Amino acid sequence: MGNKTNTVRREIQMDDMETNPMYMADDEADANKESKNVKELRELRREIDRIVAEGLCPPEEWYQTRRCTIETYSELDWSGLVNRFDEHDLYMHSTALNIMYNIQVLLEEHDQMGHFDLRNFQHLIHDIHNIWIYFKDKYIGEETDTDVCDLIVGLSHI
């Protein structure tokens, strides 16, 4: 894997990640208000946080499944978001640039090695989650931001 550590790594199974209560929504009432895709993003975030924190070593199938997730996120118009917020919102602009960069790095790593750096994947998932929350809190409801709304609509259909 990208960074070698002295941490003892344990193999984990896909079933463990899908049934572990750690991946369940913290508050059922709030979870029901969220779209299915936002819930999935939160679950991905909890999953990768646990994997990194506990030094787990996912199986090859996990990497392949997450590669598909990365490819799905790569299809969103991140460059449109970068251009839209170039001079208007430094956080949106720089976070979208980071997302584009991390997507490229992760896909290249997977192509070359069959896996990718878990911390880079963690950063990607956190950035996507954070940009969603930031955008929702700051911009949802502004009909003039059609480019951003298109991106978010795309995110909502993942």
Short mmCIF file of C-alpha atoms in Angstrom, two decimals:
data_model
loop_
_atom_site.label_atom_id
_atom_site.label_comp_id
_atom_site.label_asym_id
_atom_site.label_seq_id
_atom_site.Cartn_x
_atom_site.Cartn_y
_atom_site.Cartn_z
CA MET A 1 0.00 0.00 0.00
CA GLY A 2 1.12 3.61 -0.42
CA ASN A 3 2.50 4.27 3.05
CA LYS A 4 4.07 1.43 5.00
CA THR A 5 3.61 1.53 8.75
CA ASN A 6 4.48 -0.68 11.66
CA THR A 7 0.77 -1.18 12.33
CA VAL A 8 -0.39 -4.76 12.26
CA ARG A 9 -3.06 -5.01 9.58
CA ARG A 10 -6.02 -7.35 9.70
CA GLU A 11 -7.93 -8.70 6.74
CA ILE A 12 -11.56 -7.62 6.71
CA GLN A 13 -14.47 -9.02 4.79
CA MET A 14 -17.01 -7.04 2.79
CA ASP A 15 -19.81 -8.48 4.96
CA ASP A 16 -18.17 -7.06 8.09
CA MET A 17 -18.22 -3.57 6.64
CA GLU A 18 -21.80 -3.82 5.42
CA THR A 19 -23.28 -5.12 8.69
CA ASN A 20 -21.18 -3.34 11.30
CA PRO A 21 -23.26 -0.88 13.39
CA MET A 22 -20.46 1.66 12.99
CA TYR A 23 -21.74 2.27 9.47
CA MET A 24 -25.32 2.81 10.53
CA ALA A 25 -26.71 6.36 10.70
CA ASP A 26 -26.19 8.00 14.07
CA ASP A 27 -29.71 9.35 14.27
CA GLU A 28 -32.47 7.53 12.38
CA ALA A 29 -34.69 10.61 12.18
CA ASP A 30 -31.92 12.67 10.55
CA ALA A 31 -30.94 9.78 8.32
CA ASN A 32 -34.47 9.51 6.93
CA LYS A 33 -34.36 13.16 5.90
CA GLU A 34 -31.22 12.68 3.83
CA SER A 35 -31.17 11.41 0.32
CA LYS A 36 -30.05 7.85 -0.26
CA ASN A 37 -26.85 9.10 -1.89
CA VAL A 38 -25.87 11.34 1.00
CA LYS A 39 -26.43 8.41 3.35
CA GLU A 40 -24.16 6.27 1.19
CA LEU A 41 -21.51 8.99 1.26
CA ARG A 42 -21.71 9.17 5.06
CA GLU A 43 -21.40 5.38 5.24
CA LEU A 44 -18.36 5.47 2.97
CA ARG A 45 -16.84 8.09 5.23
CA ARG A 46 -17.41 6.02 8.37
CA GLU A 47 -16.11 2.92 6.63
CA ILE A 48 -12.83 4.45 5.44
CA ASP A 49 -12.32 6.24 8.77
CA ARG A 50 -12.59 2.90 10.56
CA ILE A 51 -10.31 1.12 8.10
CA VAL A 52 -7.60 3.77 8.46
CA ALA A 53 -7.98 4.16 12.24
CA GLU A 54 -7.77 0.43 12.89
CA GLY A 55 -5.08 -0.25 10.30
CA LEU A 56 -7.25 -2.74 8.44
CA CYS A 57 -6.27 -4.20 5.08
CA PRO A 58 -9.29 -4.51 2.77
CA PRO A 59 -9.52 -7.41 0.34
CA GLU A 60 -8.98 -6.98 -3.39
CA GLU A 61 -12.75 -6.94 -4.03
CA TRP A 62 -13.12 -3.93 -1.75
CA TYR A 63 -10.61 -1.97 -3.84
CA GLN A 64 -12.42 -2.90 -7.06
CA THR A 65 -15.78 -1.83 -5.63
CA ARG A 66 -14.32 1.46 -4.37
CA ARG A 67 -12.66 2.05 -7.74
CA CYS A 68 -16.16 1.99 -9.25
CA THR A 69 -17.19 4.54 -6.62
CA ILE A 70 -14.25 6.76 -7.56
CA GLU A 71 -15.14 6.46 -11.26
CA THR A 72 -18.72 7.47 -10.48
CA TYR A 73 -17.55 10.56 -8.61
CA SER A 74 -15.14 11.36 -11.46
CA GLU A 75 -18.10 11.71 -13.83
CA LEU A 76 -19.37 14.77 -11.97
CA ASP A 77 -18.50 18.19 -13.40
CA TRP A 78 -15.80 19.13 -10.90
CA SER A 79 -14.03 21.37 -13.43
CA GLY A 80 -17.27 23.30 -13.89
CA LEU A 81 -17.40 23.80 -10.15
CA VAL A 82 -13.76 24.97 -10.14
CA ASN A 83 -14.49 27.49 -12.89
CA ARG A 84 -17.74 28.66 -11.33
CA PHE A 85 -16.14 29.47 -7.98
CA ASP A 86 -12.72 30.57 -9.22
CA GLU A 87 -13.03 34.08 -7.79
CA HIS A 88 -16.15 33.73 -5.67
CA ASP A 89 -15.53 31.03 -3.10
CA LEU A 90 -11.99 29.86 -2.40
CA TYR A 91 -13.14 26.86 -0.35
CA MET A 92 -15.38 25.48 -3.12
CA HIS A 93 -12.72 26.19 -5.75
CA SER A 94 -9.79 24.61 -3.90
CA THR A 95 -11.78 21.63 -2.60
CA ALA A 96 -13.05 20.81 -6.09
CA LEU A 97 -9.44 21.00 -7.37
CA ASN A 98 -8.33 18.64 -4.59
CA ILE A 99 -11.14 16.23 -5.47
CA MET A 100 -10.13 16.21 -9.14
CA TYR A 101 -6.49 15.61 -8.24
CA ASN A 102 -7.23 12.82 -5.74
CA ILE A 103 -9.54 11.07 -8.20
CA GLN A 104 -6.78 11.05 -10.81
CA VAL A 105 -4.14 9.81 -8.34
CA LEU A 106 -6.36 7.05 -6.94
CA LEU A 107 -7.35 5.74 -10.37
CA GLU A 108 -3.72 5.74 -11.53
CA GLU A 109 -2.58 3.93 -8.38
CA HIS A 110 -5.29 1.29 -8.82
CA ASP A 111 -4.35 0.81 -12.48
CA GLN A 112 -0.67 0.34 -11.60
CA MET A 113 -0.89 -1.67 -8.36
CA GLY A 114 -4.42 -3.07 -8.07
CA HIS A 115 -4.98 -0.99 -4.93
CA PHE A 116 -4.57 2.62 -3.82
CA ASP A 117 -3.48 4.62 -0.80
CA LEU A 118 -6.23 4.40 1.80
CA ARG A 119 -5.45 7.83 3.24
CA ASN A 120 -5.87 9.44 -0.19
CA PHE A 121 -9.22 7.68 -0.54
CA GLN A 122 -10.14 8.92 2.94
CA HIS A 123 -9.26 12.50 1.93
CA LEU A 124 -11.32 12.17 -1.24
CA ILE A 125 -14.41 10.92 0.58
CA HIS A 126 -14.06 13.60 3.26
CA ASP A 127 -13.65 16.33 0.62
CA ILE A 128 -16.72 15.18 -1.30
CA HIS A 129 -18.76 14.96 1.90
CA ASN A 130 -17.52 18.33 3.14
CA ILE A 131 -18.12 20.15 -0.14
CA TRP A 132 -21.66 18.73 -0.22
CA ILE A 133 -22.40 19.92 3.32
CA TYR A 134 -20.77 23.31 2.72
CA PHE A 135 -22.66 23.83 -0.53
CA LYS A 136 -25.95 22.71 0.98
CA ASP A 137 -25.56 25.05 3.96
CA LYS A 138 -24.39 28.04 1.93
CA TYR A 139 -25.96 27.82 -1.53
CA ILE A 140 -29.01 25.56 -1.72
CA GLY A 141 -32.00 27.60 -2.79
CA GLU A 142 -30.10 30.07 -4.96
CA GLU A 143 -31.61 29.55 -8.38
CA THR A 144 -28.88 31.63 -10.04
CA ASP A 145 -26.19 29.00 -9.40
CA THR A 146 -27.33 26.68 -12.17
CA ASP A 147 -23.86 25.21 -12.81
CA VAL A 148 -23.45 24.26 -9.18
CA CYS A 149 -27.02 23.02 -8.96
CA ASP A 150 -26.32 20.79 -11.97
CA LEU A 151 -23.26 19.37 -10.19
CA ILE A 152 -25.23 18.76 -7.02
CA VAL A 153 -28.07 17.18 -8.98
CA GLY A 154 -25.45 14.88 -10.48
CA LEU A 155 -24.15 14.08 -7.01
CA SER A 156 -27.68 13.33 -5.89
CA HIS A 157 -28.08 10.73 -8.63
CA ILE A 158 -24.98 8.71 -7.78
#
